[in-house]
Structures are given as structure tokens and as C-alpha cells.
Amino acid sequence: MSEPSPSISLPSLKAFLIGFGSGLITTAVGIAAVHQLIRIISDRVNKEPHNAENANSGQRPTRRHLSSSTEAQVRTTPLVSVATEGSIDGATPQPIVDQHALLAVQAPAETPAVLDELDEELSSQVRGGRQEHQSLLHLLFQIAEDQAQREGYVHRNITCNVCRTSPVCGHRYMCANCIDYDVCERCEPVANHDKTHVFIQIKRPIPPLASPRSALFKPLYPGKEHTHSKLTFDEINNLKTSTHFDQAEIEGLYDQFHTLSTSSEGLTRSVYDQCLGPLGLEKNLVVDSLFKFYDANGDGVIDFSEFIGGLSVRVKGTWEEKVKHAFNGYDLEKLQSISRDNLRQMFKAYFQITIALVRDVVRACEEEMMANFDDSQGRPVSSYFSAPIPSESGGQVARNGKVPIPGNAGTREDMWPVMERMSQDAIEEMVDNVFKIAKLASDQRISLDQFKEIAIVNSSLTSWFDALGTVF
């Protein structure tokens, strides 16, 4: 939210909290290292003496241990930390220059191997503790540095609509669907704003007078703001069992579902068509089949269990799951088998969807090219092309500076009917190839098991199922 004059900025406590946390972590790491060293020394000293000598062989023991008298002496001797950062109850903190100086008096001269082994293990533990300590300090330093850099970006005359802080420092989040609504980066995760609205993250401050005073565009989500209860623990566990999603993904999909739904019942067919963009305006068998795939019970509305179940198959489903639903899309009569005409209809619908997608890509490329075209020199577009433009006397008509498809009078828009007529032969060839692989006559039908065998050889059978992606 914009204000005519800036107010006093509230000080941030992040720097203090980061410093305080760093001190706590440093102290905890030091205490843990001291306790670890004490435990290692105690374990070494408190070991029971091993039966060092075999009466029959007369061989010397292969491993030496501290004598019982030395063990008692070590137990009664107060130990101090190797480092000077902490101390033990009952002992005066003082640095130990050498670990051998501590144990030389307590252990007999015949235990150098034990001392060397103990010294090596203590040294490795100290090095590991220091490395972990340095890693934590480096991480905290990076966090503090990143926060300091963010605080350097000040959005003057902008006030957070949640915490009322002005000016907003760091990243500014502006609602693209409201007239004047801003939140700071601290309040953005918890802002109780319309879930169907979109926030724009602004890092570099916009001049106050140039900041937008109106909504940038209409909401992108078709859903309406309405109250809904949260998922219970049992509902989440049931969904985890029936789908391939974990708890975090289920909660995220539940939030997305309610930004799309226009009623408490679920997603209607109109919402489904709106999610498809321009493709939802035309009737197509692939579009209808995918809606039936999501609407498992056939009531015309996609509830949340159907929504998450369909996405589970589309996103993380196995090949067996996908090929079964692809087969159901071909089975228009619900006879548990596929005819030659079923294949022909689905192949044709898939081709039409592909053409529509290509048409949108071409149109977007043309718009981008024309937007970036530099006409400052006053030259016509045709001057940038070396190929001659046929005249009307040549049998081809040039309209609006565009060359029509050879053999087809008109502009580029006439290309699509030609491609559709050319595709009829390709579709018939694909259908013949499928029945040839299945070794079936033209009047026979393909079962589910036969469909799976053919799909292994010819993957184009399941292409229609992935034509529109996940839709949602």
C-alpha cells in the first residue's frame, strides 16, 4: 500500500537473533565436544583387563591395557578439557598442553600403543568438532550477509498491509489483482489474502510515483473465495495410501484445488475447459476423454479425491496404470474392447489437438517477432526477404505480403485444411499398422491384454493420454 509520506521504520531483530543463535550454537558445540572427549577417555580407562597371557604358550599379550592400580588412579584423578572453552564440575579449568602429560603419570611405561591409539582418536574427534563448528558459523554468516543485502533494498512510500511496516525493506510483494495491496517478505507466507490472487515479487524499488495504482490483470485462477475445512489426519493418511503423493504434496494440491473450484462440490466442466485455455473452446474427443478420466464417478464434477487420484496417475503413475486409462479412452462403447473405428476417431482427435498446439506456438512466435521488429528505418517487412513474391498472374495470390501454400490459393490459414486432408491417409495407415501388429482382421476388436502388447511395440497408442499434459 502506498502512502504520501514515509513513517519511521521499525528496527529489525534479525541481526540480534542471528548473533544470539550463533553464540548458542558455538557454546553447544563446545560442550558436546568436551563431553565426547570425556566419554572416550572413560571408556578406554574403564575397560576390564584382558587375559593377557596364555599359560601353555607363554606368549606375550597382543594388546596392552592399563593396570588396575593405574585404573584406580585415573578414576580418582580429576580430568580437565583439552580445549579451554569449557570446564567440568569439580575440576579447575586449565589447558592441557599434551595428552601424554596427563596419562604418563597414570599409565605404566609398557602402554605406548594404547596411548598412541587414544591420542589419535581424540585428535580425530577434536578435528571433526572443529570442522562442524566452522560449517555452522559459515552458514550463519551467509544467512546474515544475505539478509543484510536484502535490507539494503528500501521500497520508499510503500507500507505492508499486514504488519504496517513502512517503508518495506527487502523483497516487496504486490498483488497483481488488487488496486493497492502490498506485503513485506516476512508477512507474505502468512498473509490472509485471497488465494486466487497472484503476488508479484519486486526486488529493486519502483519509483513511488510510477508504482501501479490499478490492478495489472484479472485473476488467473477461476475459483472463487469460499471457506473450506482442512484435511484431517485420517484423510491425509488415506490419500497417501491410495495415491503416490506424500503429506506435503497432498496439502499443496488441496490448496490448489480450492483456488480452481467455483463451488464446494468441486471442479465443473466449465472450470475444466477454462483450465485448457483456447483448447477448451473447441469440442474434441481427447478433451472429453481426459475429463472423463478425472471424473471417475461420472457425475459431471471433479471432487478432490478424483482430482488428486487423476494427478497421481498422470504425474507419478506407472506404465500399467497409464496404459489402462489410455485403453479406456479408446473404448467409447464401454465394451472392454476397441474397434477399428475407435482407433480412427481417437487418432483424428489427437491430430487436431496437435495442430491446434502448433498453431498457437506459431502465432506466439509471429507476435514476438513482430514486436521485436525494428522499423525505424522505414523499410517494409518484405524488403528483409530475398525470395520473390509471386504475382496474381503466376497462379498464386499474394495477400497482405504473405505467400500462400503452393497449390492452394489463399493465405497461411489455408494450410491447416490441406494438412488435415493429408492426415487422413496417415491415420488410416496407423490403424492398419495397429491391426497388423495384433494379427487381427478389420472387423475384430482389440482386448486390453492385446492393447498392452501392442503399446509396447507402438508407443503412439498412448500418445493421446499425454497430449494435454496434466491439465491442472
Tab-separated table of N, CA and C in Angstrom, residues 132-247:
chain	number	residue	atom	x	y	z
A	132	GLU	N	32.792	-29.154	12.075
A	132	GLU	CA	31.344	-28.946	12.163
A	132	GLU	C	31.033	-27.548	12.684
A	133	HIS	N	31.831	-27.107	13.656
A	133	HIS	CA	31.642	-25.771	14.196
A	133	HIS	C	31.859	-24.711	13.118
A	134	GLN	N	32.914	-24.855	12.336
A	134	GLN	CA	33.199	-23.897	11.276
A	134	GLN	C	32.108	-23.892	10.208
A	135	SER	N	31.559	-25.071	9.904
A	135	SER	CA	30.493	-25.144	8.899
A	135	SER	C	29.250	-24.398	9.360
A	136	LEU	N	28.899	-24.557	10.639
A	136	LEU	CA	27.734	-23.857	11.168
A	136	LEU	C	27.946	-22.346	11.171
A	137	LEU	N	29.155	-21.929	11.558
A	137	LEU	CA	29.436	-20.497	11.554
A	137	LEU	C	29.398	-19.933	10.134
A	138	HIS	N	29.907	-20.708	9.158
A	138	HIS	CA	29.881	-20.242	7.771
A	138	HIS	C	28.447	-20.108	7.269
A	139	LEU	N	27.581	-21.055	7.644
A	139	LEU	CA	26.183	-20.983	7.236
A	139	LEU	C	25.497	-19.772	7.845
A	140	LEU	N	25.720	-19.529	9.126
A	140	LEU	CA	25.115	-18.365	9.774
A	140	LEU	C	25.626	-17.068	9.168
A	141	PHE	N	26.903	-17.041	8.797
A	141	PHE	CA	27.454	-15.841	8.179
A	141	PHE	C	26.786	-15.575	6.828
A	142	GLN	N	26.566	-16.637	6.046
A	142	GLN	CA	25.908	-16.462	4.746
A	142	GLN	C	24.478	-15.962	4.920
A	143	ILE	N	23.773	-16.494	5.934
A	143	ILE	CA	22.397	-16.042	6.179
A	143	ILE	C	22.382	-14.572	6.567
A	144	ALA	N	23.305	-14.185	7.452
A	144	ALA	CA	23.356	-12.785	7.878
A	144	ALA	C	23.728	-11.864	6.721
A	145	GLU	N	24.661	-12.312	5.873
A	145	GLU	CA	25.064	-11.496	4.736
A	145	GLU	C	23.929	-11.330	3.739
A	146	ASP	N	23.203	-12.418	3.469
A	146	ASP	CA	22.079	-12.335	2.542
A	146	ASP	C	20.992	-11.424	3.080
A	147	GLN	N	20.721	-11.520	4.379
A	147	GLN	CA	19.699	-10.661	4.964
A	147	GLN	C	20.116	-9.203	4.920
A	148	ALA	N	21.406	-8.935	5.162
A	148	ALA	CA	21.881	-7.558	5.109
A	148	ALA	C	21.748	-6.978	3.697
A	149	GLN	N	22.032	-7.799	2.679
A	149	GLN	CA	21.877	-7.331	1.303
A	149	GLN	C	20.424	-7.045	0.974
A	150	ARG	N	19.508	-7.886	1.465
A	150	ARG	CA	18.084	-7.638	1.213
A	150	ARG	C	17.610	-6.360	1.892
A	151	GLU	N	18.068	-6.141	3.118
A	151	GLU	CA	17.638	-4.942	3.826
A	151	GLU	C	18.122	-3.680	3.133
A	152	GLY	N	19.102	-3.799	2.237
A	152	GLY	CA	19.596	-2.636	1.525
A	152	GLY	C	18.630	-2.116	0.480
A	153	TYR	N	17.660	-2.935	0.061
A	153	TYR	CA	16.645	-2.509	-0.908
A	153	TYR	C	15.449	-1.946	-0.149
A	154	VAL	N	15.253	-0.643	-0.218
A	154	VAL	CA	14.205	0.046	0.531
A	154	VAL	C	13.148	0.551	-0.451
A	155	HIS	N	11.900	0.078	-0.268
A	155	HIS	CA	10.775	0.500	-1.115
A	155	HIS	C	10.079	1.672	-0.414
A	156	ARG	N	10.499	2.877	-0.741
A	156	ARG	CA	10.009	4.069	-0.063
A	156	ARG	C	8.551	4.339	-0.430
A	157	ASN	N	7.824	4.874	0.559
A	157	ASN	CA	6.392	5.190	0.427
A	157	ASN	C	5.523	3.948	0.248
A	158	ILE	N	6.062	2.774	0.546
A	158	ILE	CA	5.289	1.528	0.458
A	158	ILE	C	5.132	0.972	1.865
A	159	THR	N	3.903	0.664	2.242
A	159	THR	CA	3.589	0.148	3.571
A	159	THR	C	3.024	-1.257	3.462
A	160	CYS	N	3.466	-2.136	4.338
A	160	CYS	CA	2.936	-3.506	4.371
A	160	CYS	C	1.515	-3.470	4.913
A	161	ASN	N	0.579	-4.073	4.204
A	161	ASN	CA	-0.819	-4.077	4.620
A	161	ASN	C	-1.100	-5.024	5.773
A	162	VAL	N	-0.094	-5.811	6.186
A	162	VAL	CA	-0.298	-6.764	7.281
A	162	VAL	C	0.304	-6.229	8.570
A	163	CYS	N	1.620	-5.960	8.573
A	163	CYS	CA	2.295	-5.505	9.790
A	163	CYS	C	2.422	-3.998	9.859
A	164	ARG	N	2.009	-3.277	8.812
A	164	ARG	CA	2.013	-1.817	8.755
A	164	ARG	C	3.423	-1.231	8.788
A	165	THR	N	4.447	-2.011	8.457
A	165	THR	CA	5.814	-1.505	8.418
A	165	THR	C	6.001	-0.619	7.191
A	166	SER	N	6.657	0.538	7.408
A	166	SER	CA	6.916	1.455	6.310
A	166	SER	C	8.258	2.136	6.546
A	167	PRO	N	9.129	2.168	5.556
A	167	PRO	CA	8.971	1.566	4.216
A	167	PRO	C	9.266	0.072	4.246
A	168	VAL	N	8.861	-0.625	3.211
A	168	VAL	CA	9.108	-2.056	3.090
A	168	VAL	C	10.555	-2.261	2.653
A	169	CYS	N	11.268	-3.110	3.377
A	169	CYS	CA	12.662	-3.425	3.049
A	169	CYS	C	12.761	-4.862	2.558
A	170	GLY	N	13.741	-5.106	1.690
A	170	GLY	CA	13.894	-6.441	1.121
A	170	GLY	C	12.994	-6.622	-0.087
A	171	HIS	N	12.405	-7.785	-0.214
A	171	HIS	CA	11.503	-8.065	-1.332
A	171	HIS	C	10.110	-7.516	-1.033
A	172	ARG	N	9.549	-6.859	-2.018
A	172	ARG	CA	8.182	-6.343	-1.920
A	172	ARG	C	7.261	-7.248	-2.726
A	173	TYR	N	6.135	-7.631	-2.150
A	173	TYR	CA	5.162	-8.473	-2.837
A	173	TYR	C	3.898	-7.656	-3.092
A	174	MET	N	3.636	-7.402	-4.368
A	174	MET	CA	2.495	-6.588	-4.771
A	174	MET	C	1.435	-7.483	-5.418
A	175	CYS	N	0.202	-7.342	-4.967
A	175	CYS	CA	-0.895	-8.119	-5.547
A	175	CYS	C	-1.216	-7.574	-6.935
A	176	ALA	N	-1.188	-8.464	-7.915
A	176	ALA	CA	-1.440	-8.054	-9.295
A	176	ALA	C	-2.921	-7.929	-9.609
A	177	ASN	N	-3.786	-8.384	-8.685
A	177	ASN	CA	-5.223	-8.359	-8.936
A	177	ASN	C	-5.971	-7.357	-8.076
A	178	CYS	N	-5.254	-6.678	-7.189
A	178	CYS	CA	-5.869	-5.655	-6.350
A	178	CYS	C	-5.367	-4.270	-6.776
A	179	ILE	N	-6.091	-3.249	-6.363
A	179	ILE	CA	-5.728	-1.886	-6.741
A	179	ILE	C	-4.466	-1.438	-6.009
A	180	ASP	N	-4.388	-1.683	-4.725
A	180	ASP	CA	-3.227	-1.233	-3.953
A	180	ASP	C	-3.077	-2.140	-2.739
A	181	TYR	N	-2.304	-3.186	-2.888
A	181	TYR	CA	-2.109	-4.131	-1.784
A	181	TYR	C	-0.676	-4.648	-1.856
A	182	ASP	N	0.102	-4.394	-0.793
A	182	ASP	CA	1.500	-4.813	-0.720
A	182	ASP	C	1.763	-5.475	0.623
A	183	VAL	N	2.666	-6.448	0.620
A	183	VAL	CA	3.118	-7.075	1.860
A	183	VAL	C	4.629	-7.212	1.793
A	184	CYS	N	5.258	-7.271	2.961
A	184	CYS	CA	6.703	-7.461	3.028
A	184	CYS	C	7.015	-8.951	2.958
A	185	GLU	N	8.307	-9.260	2.864
A	185	GLU	CA	8.696	-10.664	2.722
A	185	GLU	C	8.473	-11.454	3.999
A	186	ARG	N	8.365	-10.789	5.141
A	186	ARG	CA	8.084	-11.505	6.387
A	186	ARG	C	6.609	-11.912	6.484
A	187	CYS	N	5.736	-11.091	5.941
A	187	CYS	CA	4.294	-11.349	6.056
A	187	CYS	C	3.729	-12.126	4.874
A	188	GLU	N	4.468	-12.226	3.783
A	188	GLU	CA	3.931	-12.875	2.587
A	188	GLU	C	3.539	-14.339	2.821
A	189	PRO	N	4.345	-15.135	3.564
A	189	PRO	CA	3.926	-16.533	3.756
A	189	PRO	C	2.672	-16.700	4.593
A	190	VAL	N	2.358	-15.717	5.452
A	190	VAL	CA	1.220	-15.867	6.367
A	190	VAL	C	0.108	-14.869	6.069
A	191	ALA	N	0.217	-14.144	4.971
A	191	ALA	CA	-0.813	-13.148	4.656
A	191	ALA	C	-2.141	-13.836	4.341
A	192	ASN	N	-3.196	-13.401	5.009
A	192	ASN	CA	-4.538	-13.967	4.799
A	192	ASN	C	-5.227	-13.196	3.676
A	193	HIS	N	-4.734	-13.411	2.466
A	193	HIS	CA	-5.257	-12.708	1.295
A	193	HIS	C	-6.008	-13.707	0.410
A	194	ASP	N	-6.721	-13.181	-0.567
A	194	ASP	CA	-7.487	-14.017	-1.487
A	194	ASP	C	-6.542	-15.004	-2.178
A	195	LYS	N	-6.820	-16.305	-2.026
A	195	LYS	CA	-5.941	-17.337	-2.578
A	195	LYS	C	-5.951	-17.372	-4.095
A	196	THR	N	-6.949	-16.772	-4.717
A	196	THR	CA	-6.990	-16.760	-6.176
A	196	THR	C	-6.202	-15.605	-6.784
A	197	HIS	N	-5.635	-14.753	-5.941
A	197	HIS	CA	-4.847	-13.628	-6.424
A	197	HIS	C	-3.374	-14.009	-6.526
A	198	VAL	N	-2.642	-13.285	-7.348
A	198	VAL	CA	-1.229	-13.567	-7.619
A	198	VAL	C	-0.394	-12.398	-7.125
A	199	PHE	N	0.692	-12.712	-6.405
A	199	PHE	CA	1.624	-11.698	-5.936
A	199	PHE	C	2.818	-11.617	-6.881
A	200	ILE	N	3.265	-10.402	-7.130
A	200	ILE	CA	4.455	-10.154	-7.941
A	200	ILE	C	5.591	-9.770	-7.006
A	201	GLN	N	6.706	-10.492	-7.100
A	201	GLN	CA	7.866	-10.192	-6.257
A	201	GLN	C	8.697	-9.094	-6.910
A	202	ILE	N	8.938	-8.026	-6.168
A	202	ILE	CA	9.697	-6.881	-6.664
A	202	ILE	C	10.935	-6.727	-5.784
A	203	LYS	N	12.102	-6.878	-6.387
A	203	LYS	CA	13.357	-6.743	-5.637
A	203	LYS	C	13.853	-5.303	-5.651
A	204	ARG	N	13.991	-4.735	-6.837
A	204	ARG	CA	14.504	-3.364	-6.964
A	204	ARG	C	13.337	-2.384	-6.842
A	205	PRO	N	13.474	-1.374	-5.998
A	205	PRO	CA	12.353	-0.446	-5.750
A	205	PRO	C	11.906	0.279	-7.013
A	206	ILE	N	10.597	0.393	-7.164
A	206	ILE	CA	9.995	1.173	-8.249
A	206	ILE	C	9.818	2.603	-7.755
A	207	PRO	N	10.084	3.615	-8.576
A	207	PRO	CA	9.829	4.997	-8.146
A	207	PRO	C	8.420	5.144	-7.606
A	208	PRO	N	8.245	5.792	-6.482
A	208	PRO	CA	6.914	5.849	-5.830
A	208	PRO	C	5.803	6.349	-6.730
A	209	LEU	N	6.084	7.368	-7.522
A	209	LEU	CA	5.029	7.925	-8.374
A	209	LEU	C	4.740	7.053	-9.585
A	210	ALA	N	5.664	6.131	-9.913
A	210	ALA	CA	5.458	5.244	-11.057
A	210	ALA	C	4.844	3.908	-10.655
A	211	SER	N	4.612	3.707	-9.377
A	211	SER	CA	4.024	2.452	-8.917
A	211	SER	C	2.590	2.328	-9.411
A	212	PRO	N	2.153	1.144	-9.877
A	212	PRO	CA	0.797	0.985	-10.420
A	212	PRO	C	-0.272	1.318	-9.389
A	213	ARG	N	-1.319	2.013	-9.842
A	213	ARG	CA	-2.435	2.390	-8.981
A	213	ARG	C	-3.695	1.608	-9.310
A	214	SER	N	-3.577	0.586	-10.145
A	214	SER	CA	-4.745	-0.222	-10.525
A	214	SER	C	-4.301	-1.672	-10.677
A	215	ALA	N	-5.279	-2.558	-10.785
A	215	ALA	CA	-4.977	-3.976	-10.964
A	215	ALA	C	-4.280	-4.203	-12.307
A	216	LEU	N	-3.238	-5.031	-12.290
A	216	LEU	CA	-2.468	-5.267	-13.513
A	216	LEU	C	-3.208	-6.185	-14.476
A	217	PHE	N	-3.879	-7.201	-13.974
A	217	PHE	CA	-4.646	-8.104	-14.830
A	217	PHE	C	-5.675	-8.837	-13.980
A	218	LYS	N	-6.578	-9.512	-14.639
A	218	LYS	CA	-7.628	-10.247	-13.955
A	218	LYS	C	-7.046	-11.501	-13.287
A	219	PRO	N	-7.745	-12.025	-12.278
A	219	PRO	CA	-7.238	-13.238	-11.609
A	219	PRO	C	-7.054	-14.390	-12.588
A	220	LEU	N	-5.961	-15.108	-12.426
A	220	LEU	CA	-5.665	-16.240	-13.302
A	220	LEU	C	-6.369	-17.512	-12.858
A	221	TYR	N	-6.720	-17.596	-11.597
A	221	TYR	CA	-7.416	-18.780	-11.094
A	221	TYR	C	-8.922	-18.606	-11.264
A	222	PRO	N	-9.612	-19.600	-11.774
A	222	PRO	CA	-11.060	-19.456	-11.985
A	222	PRO	C	-11.878	-19.621	-10.719
A	223	GLY	N	-11.273	-20.077	-9.641
A	223	GLY	CA	-12.014	-20.359	-8.418
A	223	GLY	C	-12.526	-19.111	-7.735
A	224	LYS	N	-13.414	-19.337	-6.802
A	224	LYS	CA	-13.993	-18.257	-6.006
A	224	LYS	C	-13.604	-18.468	-4.548
A	225	GLU	N	-13.459	-17.358	-3.846
A	225	GLU	CA	-13.078	-17.411	-2.439
A	225	GLU	C	-14.247	-17.942	-1.610
A	226	HIS	N	-14.061	-19.097	-0.975
A	226	HIS	CA	-15.080	-19.650	-0.104
A	226	HIS	C	-14.383	-20.454	0.990
A	227	THR	N	-15.036	-20.532	2.126
A	227	THR	CA	-14.447	-21.220	3.267
A	227	THR	C	-14.467	-22.728	3.046
A	228	HIS	N	-13.422	-23.382	3.526
A	228	HIS	CA	-13.340	-24.838	3.432
A	228	HIS	C	-12.516	-25.343	4.612
A	229	SER	N	-12.850	-26.521	5.070
A	229	SER	CA	-12.147	-27.102	6.210
A	229	SER	C	-10.832	-27.737	5.757
A	230	LYS	N	-9.914	-27.884	6.695
A	230	LYS	CA	-8.646	-28.514	6.393
A	230	LYS	C	-8.786	-30.029	6.406
A	231	LEU	N	-7.847	-30.680	5.758
A	231	LEU	CA	-7.850	-32.141	5.725
A	231	LEU	C	-7.498	-32.684	7.105
A	232	THR	N	-8.201	-33.719	7.516
A	232	THR	CA	-7.900	-34.356	8.794
A	232	THR	C	-6.728	-35.308	8.642
A	233	PHE	N	-6.216	-35.775	9.785
A	233	PHE	CA	-5.076	-36.694	9.774
A	233	PHE	C	-5.439	-38.009	9.084
A	234	ASP	N	-6.648	-38.509	9.339
A	234	ASP	CA	-7.083	-39.765	8.713
A	234	ASP	C	-7.264	-39.599	7.202
A	235	GLU	N	-7.800	-38.459	6.782
A	235	GLU	CA	-7.971	-38.227	5.343
A	235	GLU	C	-6.627	-38.166	4.618
A	236	ILE	N	-5.642	-37.535	5.240
A	236	ILE	CA	-4.317	-37.463	4.625
A	236	ILE	C	-3.692	-38.853	4.529
A	237	ASN	N	-3.832	-39.639	5.573
A	237	ASN	CA	-3.269	-41.000	5.541
A	237	ASN	C	-3.948	-41.862	4.476
A	238	ASN	N	-5.253	-41.711	4.319
A	238	ASN	CA	-5.960	-42.477	3.286
A	238	ASN	C	-5.509	-42.071	1.885
A	239	LEU	N	-5.291	-40.768	1.679
A	239	LEU	CA	-4.819	-40.304	0.380
A	239	LEU	C	-3.387	-40.729	0.117
A	240	LYS	N	-2.562	-40.776	1.155
A	240	LYS	CA	-1.190	-41.262	0.987
A	240	LYS	C	-1.170	-42.733	0.580
A	241	THR	N	-2.149	-43.480	1.071
A	241	THR	CA	-2.218	-44.904	0.732
A	241	THR	C	-2.732	-45.129	-0.684
A	242	SER	N	-3.701	-44.326	-1.096
A	242	SER	CA	-4.346	-44.538	-2.397
A	242	SER	C	-3.646	-43.823	-3.551
A	243	THR	N	-2.707	-42.913	-3.260
A	243	THR	CA	-2.009	-42.182	-4.316
A	243	THR	C	-0.505	-42.329	-4.134
A	244	HIS	N	0.246	-41.670	-5.024
A	244	HIS	CA	1.707	-41.681	-4.958
A	244	HIS	C	2.268	-40.413	-4.319
A	245	PHE	N	1.432	-39.611	-3.663
A	245	PHE	CA	1.872	-38.345	-3.088
A	245	PHE	C	2.125	-38.495	-1.594
A	246	ASP	N	3.027	-37.633	-1.057
A	246	ASP	CA	3.255	-37.587	0.375
A	246	ASP	C	2.389	-36.488	0.999
A	247	GLN	N	2.540	-36.277	2.294
A	247	GLN	CA	1.655	-35.346	3.000
A	247	GLN	C	1.823	-33.916	2.504
